[in-house]
Coordinates of C-alpha atoms in Angstrom, one line a residue:
Chain A
M1 CA 171.3 141.2 97.1
I2 CA 171.0 144.9 97.5
L3 CA 174.5 146.4 99.4
A4 CA 174.4 149.9 101.9
P5 CA 176.3 152.6 99.4
E6 CA 179.5 152.7 102.3
A7 CA 179.2 148.9 101.4
V8 CA 180.3 149.3 98.3
L9 CA 182.3 151.7 98.4
R10 CA 184.7 149.9 101.0
R11 CA 183.3 146.6 98.8
N12 CA 185.7 148.2 95.6
N13 CA 188.3 150.4 97.5
V14 CA 186.4 153.8 95.6
Q15 CA 188.7 156.6 96.5
V16 CA 187.1 159.9 95.9
S17 CA 189.9 163.1 94.9
G18 CA 189.2 166.1 93.5
S19 CA 187.1 169.0 92.7
G20 CA 184.2 170.1 89.9
E21 CA 181.2 170.1 88.6
R22 CA 181.2 166.3 86.7
T23 CA 182.8 163.0 87.9
I24 CA 185.2 161.2 85.8
L25 CA 184.9 157.6 86.9
F26 CA 188.4 155.1 86.0
A27 CA 188.5 151.6 85.6
H28 CA 191.3 149.2 85.2
G29 CA 191.3 146.8 83.3
F30 CA 193.2 143.0 82.4
G31 CA 196.4 142.7 85.2
C32 CA 196.2 145.1 88.0
D33 CA 194.3 147.9 90.3
Q34 CA 193.3 151.1 90.3
H35 CA 196.9 152.5 90.6
M36 CA 197.5 151.7 86.9
W37 CA 194.8 155.4 86.7
S38 CA 197.5 157.0 89.2
P39 CA 199.1 159.0 86.9
V40 CA 196.1 160.3 84.9
A41 CA 193.4 160.6 87.2
G42 CA 195.9 163.3 89.4
Q43 CA 196.3 165.7 86.4
L44 CA 192.6 166.3 86.2
A45 CA 191.7 166.1 89.8
D46 CA 192.0 169.6 89.6
R47 CA 189.0 169.7 86.9
F48 CA 187.3 167.2 88.0
R49 CA 185.4 164.5 91.4
V50 CA 187.9 161.8 90.1
V51 CA 186.9 158.0 91.1
L52 CA 189.2 155.3 91.4
F53 CA 188.0 152.1 92.3
D54 CA 188.6 148.4 92.3
Y55 CA 187.3 145.3 91.0
V56 CA 186.1 142.7 93.4
G57 CA 189.7 140.0 93.7
H58 CA 192.2 142.9 92.9
G59 CA 194.0 145.3 95.1
Q60 CA 192.6 146.3 97.8
S61 CA 188.7 145.2 96.7
D62 CA 187.7 143.7 100.4
R63 CA 188.2 139.4 98.0
S64 CA 185.6 138.3 101.1
G65 CA 182.8 139.5 98.8
Y66 CA 184.0 137.7 94.7
S67 CA 182.4 134.9 94.0
P68 CA 183.6 133.0 91.0
E69 CA 179.4 133.0 89.5
R70 CA 178.9 137.2 89.2
Y71 CA 182.4 137.1 88.1
G72 CA 181.8 134.4 85.2
E73 CA 180.4 137.0 83.2
L74 CA 181.2 141.0 81.7
S75 CA 177.4 141.7 83.6
G76 CA 179.3 140.5 86.4
F77 CA 182.2 144.1 86.9
T78 CA 179.2 146.2 85.5
R79 CA 176.6 145.3 88.1
D80 CA 180.5 146.5 90.4
V81 CA 180.4 149.9 88.1
V82 CA 176.7 150.7 88.2
E83 CA 176.7 149.6 91.9
I84 CA 179.1 152.4 92.8
G85 CA 177.8 154.6 90.4
Q86 CA 174.5 154.5 92.8
A87 CA 176.3 154.6 95.5
L88 CA 178.1 158.0 95.1
D89 CA 174.4 158.7 92.7
L90 CA 176.7 159.4 89.9
S91 CA 174.7 161.5 86.2
N92 CA 175.4 163.0 83.1
A93 CA 179.5 161.6 84.7
V94 CA 182.3 160.7 82.8
F95 CA 183.8 156.8 82.0
V96 CA 187.3 156.0 81.4
G97 CA 187.8 152.4 80.8
H98 CA 191.3 151.0 80.1
S99 CA 190.4 147.7 78.0
V100 CA 188.4 145.3 79.1
S101 CA 186.4 147.6 81.3
A102 CA 186.1 150.6 77.7
I103 CA 183.2 148.0 77.1
I104 CA 182.1 146.7 80.3
G105 CA 181.9 150.8 80.5
A106 CA 180.1 150.4 77.1
L107 CA 177.5 147.9 79.2
A108 CA 177.0 149.7 81.7
T109 CA 175.8 153.4 79.8
I110 CA 173.8 149.9 78.0
E111 CA 172.0 149.2 82.1
A112 CA 172.5 152.2 83.6
P113 CA 171.2 155.3 81.0
G114 CA 171.3 158.2 81.7
M115 CA 174.9 157.9 85.2
F116 CA 177.2 157.6 82.2
T117 CA 176.9 160.3 79.7
D118 CA 180.5 160.4 77.6
L119 CA 182.3 157.3 77.8
V120 CA 186.7 156.8 76.3
M121 CA 187.5 153.8 76.1
V122 CA 191.3 153.3 75.9
G123 CA 192.4 150.3 74.0
P124 CA 189.2 148.7 73.5
S125 CA 188.5 145.1 71.9
P126 CA 185.0 143.0 71.1
R127 CA 186.4 140.5 71.0
Y128 CA 190.1 138.7 71.4
I129 CA 189.4 135.6 69.2
D130 CA 189.8 136.5 65.0
D131 CA 186.5 135.0 63.6
D132 CA 184.5 135.5 59.6
G133 CA 184.4 138.1 58.7
Y134 CA 185.8 140.1 61.7
R135 CA 189.8 140.1 62.7
G136 CA 190.2 140.7 66.5
G137 CA 194.0 139.8 66.9
F138 CA 194.1 137.1 67.8
S139 CA 193.2 132.6 67.1
R140 CA 191.5 130.1 69.5
E141 CA 194.8 128.9 70.0
Q142 CA 196.6 131.8 70.8
I143 CA 194.2 132.6 73.4
D144 CA 194.6 129.3 74.8
E145 CA 198.2 129.4 75.5
L146 CA 198.0 132.6 76.9
L147 CA 195.4 131.3 78.9
D148 CA 197.3 128.6 79.9
F149 CA 200.1 130.9 80.4
L150 CA 198.7 133.0 82.9
E151 CA 197.9 129.9 85.1
S152 CA 201.1 129.0 85.7
N153 CA 203.0 132.0 86.0
H154 CA 204.2 133.4 89.0
L155 CA 202.6 137.1 87.8
G156 CA 199.5 137.4 90.3
W157 CA 200.2 134.6 93.5
S158 CA 201.7 138.0 95.3
A159 CA 198.2 137.4 97.0
A160 CA 198.9 137.3 100.4
M161 CA 200.5 140.8 100.4
A162 CA 199.8 142.1 103.4
P163 CA 196.6 145.8 103.4
A164 CA 198.8 147.5 105.2
I165 CA 201.7 148.5 102.6
M166 CA 198.8 149.9 100.4
G167 CA 198.1 153.7 101.3
N168 CA 195.5 156.5 100.2
A169 CA 197.5 159.3 99.5
E170 CA 196.1 160.8 95.8
R171 CA 199.6 160.9 94.9
P172 CA 201.0 158.0 96.2
E173 CA 205.3 157.4 96.6
L174 CA 206.1 154.9 93.8
S175 CA 209.0 153.9 95.0
S176 CA 208.8 153.7 98.9
R177 CA 206.1 150.8 98.0
L178 CA 206.9 147.4 98.6
E179 CA 207.7 144.5 96.1
N180 CA 204.1 143.5 93.4
S181 CA 201.6 146.3 95.7
F182 CA 200.8 147.4 92.3
C183 CA 198.6 144.5 90.6
N184 CA 198.3 142.0 93.1
T185 CA 195.0 140.8 92.4
D186 CA 194.6 137.2 93.4
P187 CA 195.2 134.5 91.4
E188 CA 191.9 132.8 91.7
V189 CA 190.0 136.0 90.3
A190 CA 193.0 136.5 87.2
R191 CA 192.3 133.4 85.5
Q192 CA 189.0 133.8 85.8
F193 CA 188.5 137.4 85.2
A194 CA 191.3 136.5 82.6
R195 CA 189.0 133.5 80.5
V196 CA 186.3 136.7 80.7
T197 CA 188.1 139.2 79.1
F198 CA 189.9 137.0 76.6
L199 CA 186.5 135.1 75.6
S200 CA 184.6 137.3 75.6
D201 CA 181.9 139.1 72.5
N202 CA 180.7 142.0 72.8
R203 CA 180.7 143.0 69.1
A204 CA 176.8 143.1 69.4
D205 CA 176.7 145.7 72.2
L206 CA 178.7 148.2 70.2
R207 CA 175.4 149.1 68.6
A208 CA 173.4 150.1 71.7
V209 CA 176.0 152.4 72.9
E210 CA 174.4 155.3 73.3
V211 CA 176.7 158.7 74.1
R212 CA 179.0 159.7 73.3
T213 CA 182.1 158.0 72.4
L214 CA 186.2 158.6 72.6
V215 CA 187.8 155.5 71.2
L216 CA 191.6 156.5 72.7
Q217 CA 193.7 153.4 70.3
C218 CA 197.7 153.0 70.4
S219 CA 199.9 153.7 68.1
S220 CA 201.1 149.9 68.2
D221 CA 199.5 147.6 70.4
I222 CA 199.5 144.1 70.3
I223 CA 196.9 142.9 72.8
A224 CA 194.0 145.6 70.9
P225 CA 195.3 146.5 67.7
V226 CA 194.6 149.3 65.3
E227 CA 192.1 147.6 63.0
V228 CA 190.2 146.3 66.5
G229 CA 189.9 149.9 67.4
Q230 CA 188.5 151.2 63.8
Y231 CA 186.3 148.8 64.1
V232 CA 185.0 149.5 67.1
H233 CA 184.6 153.4 66.0
A234 CA 182.9 153.1 63.1
N235 CA 180.6 149.7 65.0
L236 CA 179.9 152.5 67.3
P237 CA 176.7 155.4 66.5
N238 CA 177.9 158.5 68.1
S239 CA 182.1 158.0 68.3
E240 CA 185.1 159.5 68.0
Y241 CA 187.7 157.7 67.3
R242 CA 192.1 159.4 68.4
L243 CA 195.3 157.4 67.8
L244 CA 197.9 158.1 69.8
K245 CA 201.6 158.5 69.5
A246 CA 201.8 156.6 72.6
T247 CA 202.6 152.8 71.7
G248 CA 201.7 150.0 73.7
H249 CA 198.7 148.7 76.0
C250 CA 199.3 151.4 78.1
P251 CA 199.3 154.7 77.3
H252 CA 198.1 155.9 80.7
L253 CA 201.2 154.8 82.2
S254 CA 204.2 155.6 79.8
A255 CA 202.1 158.5 78.0
P256 CA 199.6 160.1 81.5
E257 CA 199.6 164.3 79.2
E258 CA 198.6 162.8 76.0
V259 CA 196.3 161.0 77.0
R260 CA 194.8 163.4 79.8
D261 CA 194.9 166.1 76.8
A262 CA 193.0 163.3 74.8
I263 CA 189.9 163.4 77.5
L264 CA 190.1 166.7 77.8
E265 CA 190.0 167.6 74.6
F266 CA 187.1 165.1 74.8
V267 CA 184.8 165.4 77.4
Chain B
M1 CA 242.2 151.1 89.8
S2 CA 238.5 152.2 90.1
S3 CA 236.5 150.1 91.3
S4 CA 235.1 150.1 88.0
D5 CA 238.0 148.3 86.3
P6 CA 238.0 144.1 86.6
P7 CA 240.3 142.7 88.9
A8 CA 242.7 140.6 87.6
G9 CA 242.1 137.7 84.8
E10 CA 238.6 138.8 84.4
D11 CA 236.7 140.8 81.4
F12 CA 233.9 143.3 81.7
A13 CA 232.7 142.8 77.7
D14 CA 233.6 139.1 78.6
L15 CA 231.4 139.0 81.2
F16 CA 228.6 140.4 79.4
Q17 CA 227.8 139.0 76.8
T18 CA 229.2 135.0 77.9
A19 CA 227.9 135.7 81.8
P20 CA 226.1 132.0 82.5
C21 CA 222.5 134.5 82.1
G22 CA 221.0 136.5 79.5
Y23 CA 221.2 139.7 79.5
V24 CA 218.9 141.9 77.0
S25 CA 217.9 145.5 76.2
T26 CA 215.6 147.7 75.0
L27 CA 214.7 150.7 74.3
P28 CA 211.3 152.4 76.0
D29 CA 209.6 151.0 72.5
G30 CA 210.7 148.1 72.6
S31 CA 212.9 147.4 70.9
I32 CA 216.2 145.6 71.2
V33 CA 219.6 147.0 71.9
T34 CA 221.7 145.3 73.8
I35 CA 221.6 141.5 73.9
N36 CA 224.3 138.9 74.9
R37 CA 225.5 136.0 73.6
T38 CA 224.3 133.3 76.1
L39 CA 221.1 134.2 75.3
A40 CA 221.1 134.8 71.8
Q41 CA 222.1 131.8 71.9
W42 CA 219.7 129.9 73.9
L43 CA 217.0 131.3 71.2
G44 CA 219.7 129.9 68.7
R45 CA 220.4 133.2 67.1
V46 CA 223.2 135.3 67.3
P47 CA 223.6 138.8 68.9
E48 CA 223.2 141.2 65.4
E49 CA 219.9 139.6 64.0
L50 CA 218.3 140.1 66.9
V51 CA 219.3 143.8 67.8
G52 CA 217.0 146.8 66.3
R53 CA 214.1 143.9 66.7
P54 CA 210.6 144.1 69.3
L55 CA 211.9 141.7 72.2
Y56 CA 208.1 140.7 71.2
D57 CA 209.2 138.9 68.9
I58 CA 211.6 137.0 71.2
L59 CA 208.4 136.5 73.4
S60 CA 206.2 134.2 73.8
L61 CA 201.9 135.1 72.9
G62 CA 201.8 134.3 76.6
G63 CA 204.5 135.9 77.3
R64 CA 203.8 138.8 75.0
I65 CA 200.4 140.3 76.7
A66 CA 201.9 139.2 80.1
F67 CA 204.5 141.7 79.8
E68 CA 201.8 144.0 77.9
T69 CA 199.3 143.2 81.5
H70 CA 201.6 143.1 83.2
L71 CA 205.7 144.0 84.0
A72 CA 204.9 146.9 81.5
P73 CA 203.0 148.9 83.8
L74 CA 204.4 147.9 87.3
L75 CA 207.8 148.3 85.4
R76 CA 206.2 152.1 85.0
M77 CA 205.2 151.4 88.5
Q78 CA 207.7 150.3 90.7
G79 CA 211.3 150.4 88.6
H80 CA 211.9 146.5 88.5
V81 CA 209.4 143.4 88.7
H82 CA 211.0 139.6 90.5
E83 CA 210.9 137.1 89.3
I84 CA 208.4 136.6 86.8
A85 CA 208.3 134.1 85.1
I86 CA 208.6 134.0 80.9
D87 CA 208.2 132.2 77.8
L88 CA 210.7 133.0 75.2
L89 CA 211.2 131.4 72.0
H90 CA 213.6 130.2 70.5
S91 CA 214.4 130.3 66.7
S92 CA 212.3 127.1 66.3
G93 CA 209.7 128.3 67.6
D94 CA 209.4 126.2 70.7
R95 CA 208.8 128.0 73.9
I96 CA 212.6 128.5 76.5
P97 CA 210.5 128.3 79.7
M98 CA 212.6 131.4 81.5
I99 CA 212.6 133.4 85.1
G100 CA 214.6 136.7 85.3
N101 CA 213.4 140.1 86.8
A102 CA 213.4 143.0 85.0
A103 CA 214.3 146.9 85.3
E104 CA 213.6 150.4 84.2
K105 CA 217.5 152.7 83.9
R106 CA 216.4 156.1 84.0
D107 CA 217.7 160.1 83.5
Q108 CA 218.0 161.8 86.6
D109 CA 214.9 163.5 85.7
G110 CA 212.5 160.5 85.8
T111 CA 213.0 159.6 81.9
H112 CA 212.5 156.0 80.8
R113 CA 215.7 155.5 79.1
F114 CA 216.0 151.0 77.8
T115 CA 214.3 148.4 80.2
R116 CA 217.0 145.5 81.2
L117 CA 215.9 142.0 81.4
T118 CA 218.0 139.5 83.3
L119 CA 217.4 136.0 82.0
L120 CA 217.6 132.3 84.0
K121 CA 216.6 129.1 81.9
A122 CA 214.0 127.7 84.6
V123 CA 212.8 124.2 82.1
D124 CA 213.0 122.2 84.9
R125 CA 211.1 124.5 87.2
R126 CA 208.5 125.0 85.6
T127 CA 207.7 120.9 84.8
Y128 CA 207.9 120.5 88.3
E129 CA 205.8 124.2 89.4
R130 CA 203.3 123.2 86.6
S131 CA 203.2 119.5 88.6
L132 CA 202.8 120.9 91.8
L133 CA 199.6 123.1 90.2
E134 CA 197.8 120.0 88.1
R135 CA 198.8 118.2 91.8
R136 CA 196.6 121.1 93.5
V137 CA 193.9 120.5 90.9
A138 CA 193.4 117.1 91.5
A139 CA 194.2 117.1 94.8
E140 CA 190.7 119.3 94.6
E141 CA 188.7 117.8 92.6
E142 CA 189.1 115.4 94.8
A143 CA 188.6 115.9 97.8
A144 CA 185.5 117.9 96.5
T145 CA 184.2 114.3 95.3
V146 CA 185.1 112.9 98.9
R147 CA 182.6 115.8 100.5
E148 CA 180.1 114.4 98.5
G149 CA 180.7 110.4 99.1
I150 CA 181.1 111.5 103.0
L151 CA 177.0 113.3 102.5
L152 CA 176.4 111.0 100.7
R153 CA 176.8 109.1 103.9
D154 CA 175.5 110.4 105.9
Q155 CA 171.8 110.2 104.7
F156 CA 171.8 107.5 103.3
I157 CA 172.4 106.7 107.4
A158 CA 170.4 108.8 108.3
V159 CA 167.7 107.6 105.7
L160 CA 168.2 103.5 106.4
G161 CA 168.4 104.8 111.4
H162 CA 164.9 105.8 109.9
D163 CA 163.4 103.7 108.8
L164 CA 164.8 100.7 109.8
R165 CA 162.5 101.9 113.1
N166 CA 159.1 101.2 112.2
P167 CA 160.1 97.6 112.0
L168 CA 162.0 97.3 114.6
A169 CA 158.8 98.6 116.6
A170 CA 156.8 95.7 114.9
I171 CA 158.9 93.3 115.9
T172 CA 159.7 95.3 119.9
A173 CA 155.4 95.1 120.0
G174 CA 155.5 91.7 118.5
T175 CA 158.0 90.0 120.7
G176 CA 156.1 92.2 123.3
M177 CA 153.3 90.1 123.4
L178 CA 155.2 87.2 122.6
R179 CA 155.8 87.2 126.2
R180 CA 152.6 87.7 127.8
E181 CA 152.1 84.6 125.8
K182 CA 150.4 82.2 128.3
A183 CA 150.6 78.9 126.1
L184 CA 154.8 79.7 125.4
S185 CA 156.9 76.7 126.4
D186 CA 159.8 77.8 128.9
T187 CA 162.5 76.9 125.2
G188 CA 159.8 79.8 123.4
Q189 CA 160.1 81.8 126.9
T190 CA 163.8 81.8 126.8
I191 CA 164.3 82.1 123.0
V192 CA 161.0 85.4 123.6
G193 CA 164.1 86.2 125.9
E194 CA 166.7 86.5 123.3
I195 CA 164.9 88.3 121.4
G196 CA 164.7 90.7 123.1
K197 CA 167.7 91.4 124.0
S198 CA 169.4 91.4 120.1
L199 CA 166.3 93.7 120.1
D200 CA 167.5 96.1 122.6
R201 CA 171.4 95.9 120.7
A202 CA 169.9 96.8 117.3
W203 CA 167.5 99.9 119.3
G204 CA 171.1 100.9 120.4
L205 CA 172.8 100.9 117.5
I206 CA 170.0 102.3 115.4
D207 CA 170.5 104.7 118.4
D208 CA 173.8 105.3 117.4
L209 CA 173.6 105.8 113.8
L210 CA 170.9 108.1 114.5
D211 CA 173.4 110.6 116.2
L212 CA 175.9 110.1 114.0
A213 CA 173.7 111.2 111.3
R214 CA 172.1 113.8 113.0
G215 CA 176.4 115.1 114.2
S216 CA 176.9 115.5 111.0
L217 CA 174.8 117.2 108.1
G218 CA 174.7 119.6 110.3
G219 CA 171.4 119.6 113.5
G220 CA 174.5 119.0 116.0
F221 CA 173.9 116.6 118.5
I222 CA 171.0 117.9 120.2
V223 CA 170.8 118.7 123.9
Q224 CA 168.9 119.5 126.8
R225 CA 170.2 120.7 129.3
A226 CA 168.9 121.5 132.7
A227 CA 170.0 120.5 136.3
D228 CA 167.1 120.1 137.6
E229 CA 167.8 116.9 137.5
P230 CA 169.8 114.4 139.8
L231 CA 172.5 113.4 138.4
A232 CA 174.2 110.4 140.6
P233 CA 171.0 108.3 140.5
V234 CA 171.2 108.3 136.5
L235 CA 174.3 108.0 136.6
E236 CA 174.3 104.0 139.6
H237 CA 172.1 102.9 136.9
V238 CA 173.8 102.7 134.5
V239 CA 176.1 101.3 136.1
S240 CA 173.8 98.4 136.9
E241 CA 173.1 97.8 133.4
I242 CA 176.4 97.4 132.3
R243 CA 177.1 94.8 135.9
A244 CA 173.1 93.0 135.2
I245 CA 175.3 92.1 131.3
A246 CA 178.5 91.6 132.7
P247 CA 177.7 89.5 135.9
D248 CA 181.8 88.2 136.9
R249 CA 183.0 91.1 135.9
E250 CA 183.9 93.5 139.4
I251 CA 183.0 97.0 139.0
E252 CA 184.3 100.1 141.8
S253 CA 181.5 102.7 140.9
P254 CA 182.2 105.5 143.5
I255 CA 179.8 108.8 142.4
A256 CA 180.4 111.0 145.2
F257 CA 178.6 114.4 144.3
D258 CA 174.9 114.7 145.0
E259 CA 175.1 118.3 143.3
A260 CA 172.9 119.7 140.4
V261 CA 174.4 119.7 137.4
Y262 CA 173.2 121.2 134.2
C263 CA 173.8 118.8 131.0
D264 CA 171.0 116.6 129.7
C265 CA 171.3 113.4 131.8
G266 CA 170.1 110.8 129.1
R267 CA 173.2 112.4 126.9
I268 CA 175.5 111.8 130.1
A269 CA 173.8 108.4 130.6
Q270 CA 174.8 107.4 127.2
L271 CA 178.6 108.5 127.6
A272 CA 178.4 106.9 131.1
S273 CA 177.4 103.6 129.1
N274 CA 179.4 103.6 126.1
L275 CA 182.3 104.4 128.5
L276 CA 181.6 101.0 131.4
A277 CA 180.6 99.9 128.3
N278 CA 184.1 100.0 126.4
A279 CA 185.6 98.9 129.3
V280 CA 183.9 95.4 129.4
T281 CA 184.7 94.5 126.6
H282 CA 188.1 95.9 126.1
G283 CA 189.2 95.8 129.5
A284 CA 191.0 92.8 131.5
V285 CA 188.8 90.1 132.6
D286 CA 190.5 89.5 135.8
R287 CA 190.9 93.9 136.2
P288 CA 187.9 95.6 138.1
I289 CA 186.5 98.4 136.5
V290 CA 186.5 102.3 137.3
F291 CA 183.7 103.9 137.5
E292 CA 184.1 107.7 139.5
A293 CA 182.2 110.5 139.2
S294 CA 182.8 113.4 141.3
T295 CA 182.5 117.4 141.3
P296 CA 186.4 119.1 141.7
G297 CA 185.2 122.8 142.5
D298 CA 182.8 124.4 139.3
R299 CA 182.8 121.4 137.2
F300 CA 181.4 117.8 136.8
Q301 CA 184.0 114.9 136.4
L302 CA 183.8 111.4 135.8
E303 CA 185.9 108.4 135.0
V304 CA 186.2 104.8 133.9
A305 CA 189.2 103.0 134.1
N306 CA 189.4 99.5 133.7
G307 CA 193.5 97.4 132.9
G308 CA 194.5 95.6 130.6
E309 CA 196.6 96.0 127.9
P310 CA 197.4 99.6 127.1
I311 CA 195.6 101.0 123.2
P312 CA 198.7 101.8 120.5
E313 CA 199.7 105.7 120.0
A314 CA 198.5 105.1 116.3
A315 CA 195.3 104.1 117.8
L316 CA 195.3 106.8 120.0
T317 CA 195.0 109.3 117.8
Q318 CA 191.5 107.8 116.1
L319 CA 190.0 106.7 119.2
F320 CA 187.0 109.8 118.5
Q321 CA 186.6 109.1 115.1
P322 CA 183.7 107.6 114.4
F323 CA 183.5 104.4 113.2
F324 CA 186.8 102.9 114.6
R325 CA 186.9 100.4 115.4
G326 CA 190.0 98.4 118.2
Q327 CA 190.2 94.9 118.2
A328 CA 187.4 93.2 120.4
R329 CA 185.7 89.5 119.8
P330 CA 183.8 90.7 115.9
S331 CA 180.1 89.4 119.1
L332 CA 181.1 92.2 120.4
Q333 CA 181.8 95.4 117.8
G334 CA 179.4 97.9 117.1
L335 CA 179.6 100.6 114.3
G336 CA 182.3 102.8 115.9
L337 CA 180.8 105.1 117.0
G338 CA 180.2 104.9 120.5
L339 CA 183.2 107.4 121.3
Y340 CA 182.6 109.3 118.5
I341 CA 178.8 110.2 120.2
S342 CA 181.0 110.1 123.6
S343 CA 182.9 112.9 122.7
E344 CA 180.6 115.1 121.0
I345 CA 178.3 115.0 123.3
A346 CA 181.0 115.9 125.0
K347 CA 181.6 119.1 123.6
A348 CA 177.9 120.1 123.0
H349 CA 178.1 120.3 127.2
G350 CA 180.9 122.2 126.7
G351 CA 183.2 119.5 128.4
T352 CA 186.0 117.5 126.7
L353 CA 186.6 114.1 127.2
E354 CA 189.6 112.5 127.5
V355 CA 192.2 109.4 127.1
R356 CA 194.8 108.4 129.2
S357 CA 196.3 105.0 127.7
D358 CA 199.3 102.7 129.7
K359 CA 199.8 99.8 130.8
A360 CA 198.5 100.3 134.1
E361 CA 195.2 101.3 133.0
T362 CA 193.5 102.8 130.2
R363 CA 191.0 105.8 131.5
F364 CA 188.4 107.8 129.8
T365 CA 188.2 111.2 132.0
F366 CA 184.6 113.5 130.6
T367 CA 184.4 116.6 132.3
M368 CA 183.0 120.0 132.0
P369 CA 181.5 122.9 133.6
R370 CA 178.9 121.8 136.6
L371 CA 176.9 124.7 136.2
P372 CA 175.9 127.2 132.7
V373 CA 178.5 129.4 131.3
D374 CA 177.7 132.6 130.5

């Protein structure tokens, strides 16, 4: 089924702002929605056309577009990205992806050559589970424990949150928002996205990524440790590696300026 | 005394340390700066050994990732998160389910100074929530199995009903030929007559089965509505048929209309016949059955009433379900599809079929718009 461009933009709650010769598309990772990128995106809107979106089932996307079959693999999320790129007629654009979306971006560059010619991976991991000669940082048992924990957690149970509370202002007044109006993911969707994310193995895909890539690695990230970032860098044909001072898994929130500067220097 | 001074007998430092909930604060980099004695004790430790260590050291693995992927972003964006479920690690390695709130302490200029967490043990609560989740999963699976079973049953019914028609048609044809046999004895004629009645009943059962299967397999009831066939004579024929089957029952049948009704006459006859046959089966033998058809306003209305024991309250709600059978002599029992099919016919005509039952009488009322509504 091919959706009309407007239908894709509506489905993925695509928000376009700013202006510039090039377009930067920001993709959120597991656990939240496009608001994660607001602090960084807001600072780049004077130089770039900035695109934010929610994967289907997340944030303010149209949940009726969700199907467990399509989003049971990363390829379903990649299709979201490619369809958005087609709807906006993107070429020579920059893809900035956090966490699992760094890998989704890599897959999108393979799927749709020319759409994105620069790729920024923030906290990427091609595989979370340790393997022979590879350290992903987690054992299979740990990932099972994690998935089990996520399934029983309240977080993401706020599926009933009213969509109306999400404004479309470029830099919304964060404090005026209702409780947990961010990261408002359908529990079923969150459950499946967690499985897809933490059980995926995309190591073999890295070699097929031809575009220039920047790997942004946080100093202390329990989800994507430094050695995983180095592995990604070593296995990409055309990449730069940068270790951020920022700690944690979400430097775009904890240190938006540092992330912004790294992106600006790269593109 | 300022409002921040502790009231007599209470001591804020002690309250912090030994309150019946856990407190822990971290720096923006996640290292613990303070932790109260209650929480440390729950974790099998003392505060001193935890200060300076990363918060992650006391979180379960799931808790760490939930913290990184959900809590930390939410805290950055909205400053606080309420009612989070998180597992902490006891010094023995056991996980302790907890529930809590978290908030960022920020400077005047918005700089993040500390992250504060207030935690309560939630062992029973988590057990309960888990059992709810398990029940939900089990219920979903059960519902899927039931749906599948119903579909299979309906398909089976459809195939069975359909395939029974061929042998039955052969028997019907054969009985017709036998009836015309001149050499057939009187006994033979009687037997053939009885076989004929049984055949009619068998055909009726099969028609009902096929109606049911069509209705529930998504095909819907086939209703061909038109206003060109007069309905009143059709209903009179239904009454005379039932009179022939039950000659000793008194049936009052005021059929007081001659307007055209936009309906499928065959289906309305089926509905009328079902209601009337029910009244014969379940009504008191010594009380008349009332069969009343009229056209009040722009509607068509058919009412069938009988005396006798009222229908029990519990049965009333199930009456229109398929395969519901009331208390009747086994020989009189059908498949329990009559009222279900009748109510489906009513629906297909944009009408309703309702029942009232008390000591005075049991009355079924079918009403539908008399003319097409756009």
